[in-house]
Structures are given as C-alpha cells and as structure tokens.
PDB file of C-alpha atoms in Angstrom:
ATOM      1  CA  PHE A   1      56.529  44.711 -65.021  1.00 87.00           C
ATOM      2  CA  GLN A   2      53.926  47.269 -65.956  1.00 91.00           C
ATOM      3  CA  ILE A   3      53.689  50.931 -66.877  1.00 93.00           C
ATOM      4  CA  ASP A   4      50.385  52.744 -66.321  1.00 96.00           C
ATOM      5  CA  LEU A   5      49.515  56.177 -67.740  1.00 95.00           C
ATOM      6  CA  GLY A   6      46.286  58.024 -66.967  1.00 96.00           C
ATOM      7  CA  VAL A   7      44.655  60.296 -64.387  1.00 96.00           C
ATOM      8  CA  ASP A   8      44.519  57.849 -61.436  1.00 97.00           C
ATOM      9  CA  SER A   9      44.668  54.114 -60.726  1.00 97.00           C
ATOM     10  CA  ASP A  10      41.025  53.647 -61.819  1.00 97.00           C
ATOM     11  CA  ASP A  11      41.321  55.630 -65.058  1.00 97.00           C
ATOM     12  CA  LEU A  12      44.202  54.502 -67.247  1.00 97.00           C
ATOM     13  CA  ALA A  13      44.594  55.471 -70.868  1.00 96.00           C
ATOM     14  CA  LEU A  14      47.436  52.951 -71.230  1.00 96.00           C
ATOM     15  CA  HIS A  15      48.390  49.886 -69.213  1.00 97.00           C
ATOM     16  CA  PHE A  16      51.553  48.400 -70.781  1.00 93.00           C
ATOM     17  CA  ASN A  17      52.444  44.957 -69.411  1.00 91.00           C
ATOM     18  CA  PRO A  18      55.148  42.783 -71.002  1.00 89.00           C
ATOM     19  CA  ARG A  19      54.716  39.194 -69.849  1.00 84.00           C
ATOM     20  CA  PHE A  20      57.522  36.687 -70.118  1.00 80.00           C
ATOM     21  CA  HIS A  21      55.277  33.692 -69.510  1.00 75.00           C
ATOM     22  CA  ASP A  22      51.565  33.688 -70.179  1.00 60.00           C
ATOM     23  CA  ASP A  23      49.585  30.451 -69.906  1.00 63.00           C
ATOM     24  CA  ALA A  24      47.705  31.182 -73.122  1.00 62.00           C
ATOM     25  CA  ASP A  25      50.321  32.694 -75.436  1.00 61.00           C
ATOM     26  CA  GLY A  26      53.828  32.428 -73.911  1.00 69.00           C
ATOM     27  CA  ALA A  27      55.817  35.689 -74.002  1.00 80.00           C
ATOM     28  CA  VAL A  28      53.444  38.540 -74.929  1.00 85.00           C
ATOM     29  CA  LEU A  29      53.029  42.297 -74.722  1.00 89.00           C
ATOM     30  CA  VAL A  30      49.669  43.277 -73.228  1.00 93.00           C
ATOM     31  CA  CYS A  31      48.096  46.728 -73.592  1.00 96.00           C
ATOM     32  CA  ASN A  32      44.803  47.783 -72.077  1.00 98.00           C
ATOM     33  CA  SER A  33      42.829  50.718 -70.697  1.00 98.00           C
ATOM     34  CA  LYS A  34      40.782  51.092 -67.528  1.00 98.00           C
ATOM     35  CA  ILE A  35      37.758  53.376 -67.128  1.00 96.00           C
ATOM     36  CA  ASP A  36      36.077  53.899 -63.744  1.00 97.00           C
ATOM     37  CA  GLY A  37      37.888  50.821 -62.423  1.00 97.00           C
ATOM     38  CA  CYS A  38      36.751  48.539 -65.278  1.00 98.00           C
ATOM     39  CA  TRP A  39      39.288  47.018 -67.666  1.00 98.00           C
ATOM     40  CA  GLY A  40      38.703  47.173 -71.407  1.00 97.00           C
ATOM     41  CA  ASP A  41      39.563  44.481 -73.940  1.00 97.00           C
ATOM     42  CA  GLU A  42      43.244  43.522 -73.935  1.00 96.00           C
ATOM     43  CA  LYS A  43      45.366  43.972 -77.013  1.00 95.00           C
ATOM     44  CA  ARG A  44      47.956  41.180 -77.077  1.00 93.00           C
ATOM     45  CA  GLU A  45      51.087  41.225 -79.226  1.00 85.00           C
ATOM     46  CA  ILE A  46      52.407  37.682 -79.445  1.00 81.00           C
ATOM     47  CA  ASP A  47      55.951  38.740 -80.396  1.00 77.00           C
ATOM     48  CA  ASN A  48      57.584  40.044 -77.178  1.00 78.00           C
ATOM     49  CA  PRO A  49      61.189  41.061 -78.004  1.00 76.00           C
ATOM     50  CA  LEU A  50      62.064  41.893 -74.372  1.00 76.00           C
ATOM     51  CA  GLN A  51      64.341  39.513 -72.493  1.00 75.00           C
ATOM     52  CA  ARG A  52      64.246  38.941 -68.754  1.00 76.00           C
ATOM     53  CA  GLY A  53      67.300  40.511 -67.044  1.00 76.00           C
ATOM     54  CA  SER A  54      68.378  42.692 -69.986  1.00 75.00           C
ATOM     55  CA  ASP A  55      68.699  46.486 -70.190  1.00 78.00           C
ATOM     56  CA  VAL A  56      66.091  48.038 -72.467  1.00 79.00           C
ATOM     57  CA  LYS A  57      64.891  51.426 -73.604  1.00 82.00           C
ATOM     58  CA  ILE A  58      61.150  51.760 -74.108  1.00 84.00           C
ATOM     59  CA  GLU A  59      59.578  54.947 -75.456  1.00 88.00           C
ATOM     60  CA  LEU A  60      55.891  55.645 -74.860  1.00 90.00           C
ATOM     61  CA  LYS A  61      54.355  58.450 -76.911  1.00 90.00           C
ATOM     62  CA  LEU A  62      50.828  59.821 -76.973  1.00 90.00           C
ATOM     63  CA  SER A  63      50.101  60.931 -80.530  1.00 89.00           C
ATOM     64  CA  GLY A  64      46.514  62.161 -80.448  1.00 86.00           C
ATOM     65  CA  ASP A  65      44.271  59.137 -80.770  1.00 94.00           C
ATOM     66  CA  VAL A  66      46.999  56.504 -80.385  1.00 96.00           C
ATOM     67  CA  PHE A  67      49.795  55.519 -78.023  1.00 94.00           C
ATOM     68  CA  GLU A  68      53.014  54.457 -79.712  1.00 94.00           C
ATOM     69  CA  VAL A  69      55.300  52.109 -77.785  1.00 91.00           C
ATOM     70  CA  GLU A  70      58.770  51.856 -79.316  1.00 89.00           C
ATOM     71  CA  LEU A  71      60.749  48.781 -78.301  1.00 86.00           C
ATOM     72  CA  PRO A  72      64.500  48.082 -78.448  1.00 82.00           C
ATOM     73  CA  ASP A  73      64.378  45.938 -81.600  1.00 78.00           C
ATOM     74  CA  GLY A  74      62.709  48.747 -83.579  1.00 83.00           C
ATOM     75  CA  LYS A  75      59.283  47.153 -83.187  1.00 84.00           C
ATOM     76  CA  GLU A  76      56.445  49.593 -82.531  1.00 91.00           C
ATOM     77  CA  VAL A  77      53.215  48.641 -80.813  1.00 91.00           C
ATOM     78  CA  GLN A  78      50.229  50.952 -81.241  1.00 95.00           C
ATOM     79  CA  PHE A  79      47.311  51.122 -78.844  1.00 96.00           C
ATOM     80  CA  PRO A  80      44.257  53.364 -79.297  1.00 97.00           C
ATOM     81  CA  ASN A  81      43.667  56.237 -76.885  1.00 96.00           C
ATOM     82  CA  ARG A  82      40.233  54.811 -76.042  1.00 95.00           C
ATOM     83  CA  VAL A  83      39.403  57.416 -73.408  1.00 91.00           C
ATOM     84  CA  GLY A  84      40.479  60.398 -75.522  1.00 93.00           C
ATOM     85  CA  MET A  85      42.927  61.542 -72.849  1.00 91.00           C
ATOM     86  CA  ASP A  86      45.178  64.397 -73.979  1.00 88.00           C
ATOM     87  CA  VAL A  87      46.971  65.052 -70.672  1.00 88.00           C
ATOM     88  CA  ILE A  88      48.590  62.372 -68.519  1.00 91.00           C
ATOM     89  CA  THR A  89      48.694  63.267 -64.805  1.00 93.00           C
ATOM     90  CA  TYR A  90      49.271  59.797 -63.327  1.00 95.00           C
ATOM     91  CA  VAL A  91      52.254  57.539 -63.977  1.00 93.00           C
ATOM     92  CA  ARG A  92      52.842  54.237 -62.181  1.00 93.00           C
ATOM     93  CA  VAL A  93      55.754  51.938 -62.891  1.00 91.00           C
ATOM     94  CA  MET A  94      55.922  48.690 -60.964  1.00 91.00           C
ATOM     95  CA  GLY A  95      57.209  45.155 -61.068  1.00 86.00           C
ATOM     96  CA  ASP A  96      60.421  43.213 -60.927  1.00 79.00           C
ATOM     97  CA  PHE A  97      62.761  45.551 -62.772  1.00 77.00           C
ATOM     98  CA  LYS A  98      65.054  48.511 -62.156  1.00 75.00           C
ATOM     99  CA  LEU A  99      64.138  51.882 -63.658  1.00 76.00           C
ATOM    100  CA  THR A 100      67.245  53.978 -64.396  1.00 77.00           C
ATOM    101  CA  SER A 101      65.742  56.875 -66.344  1.00 76.00           C
ATOM    102  CA  PHE A 102      62.329  58.402 -66.936  1.00 74.00           C
ATOM    103  CA  LYS A 103      61.492  61.484 -69.001  1.00 69.00           C
ATOM    104  CA  ILE A 104      58.215  63.177 -69.912  1.00 65.00           C
ATOM    105  CA  CYS A 105      58.264  65.469 -72.946  1.00 62.00           C
TER     106      CYS A 105
END
C-alpha cells in the first residue's frame, strides 16, 4: 500500500510505501518525494516491521523540516521535508489494505 501527502499527485512531500517483497532488499519501507511529476531519491529502510494481513496503527507527523512516521513496534522513520511544504492539501491512500480510521491534526 502507499500513503501520499502533498498538494496534488505531481507534488508530494511524502510518499510512504511499505513493500513486503522487493527484488533488491526483501521487505522494506520506502519514502520519497515528487516535485513537478519527477521522483526524488528513495530512502529505503531495510527493517519493515509491518506484516501482511495484520492490523496496524501508523502515525504520520509533519514536524517542520521532517516527516516522522511512527510504526506499531515503536520504530520511527524520519524523512526530510524536501519541498519545504508546511500545509498538506492532498492525501491519497491506496493499495491492498483496509483503512478503518484517518485523522488530521
């Protein structure tokens, strides 16, 4: 699945994409940004604690110049706010999972 935060589909401050099987690294967490339709350099966390088919709570926070992604096992992934976005007006959640709650604070 993936969670995108930004101003539109071509300008994303955060693209969060847990992958359960990646040809290069196995199970990974991928973060990226997209500016004017062009992807930046991926940040890959090799330790993906998420399990396929399980219920999870993921918290995404924008703290100035960094996004903080809190995962169920207490792990936190940080990703730089490369585009300097301070207001998120676009949220897209997609993939093979069921979203039961979503809150913006």
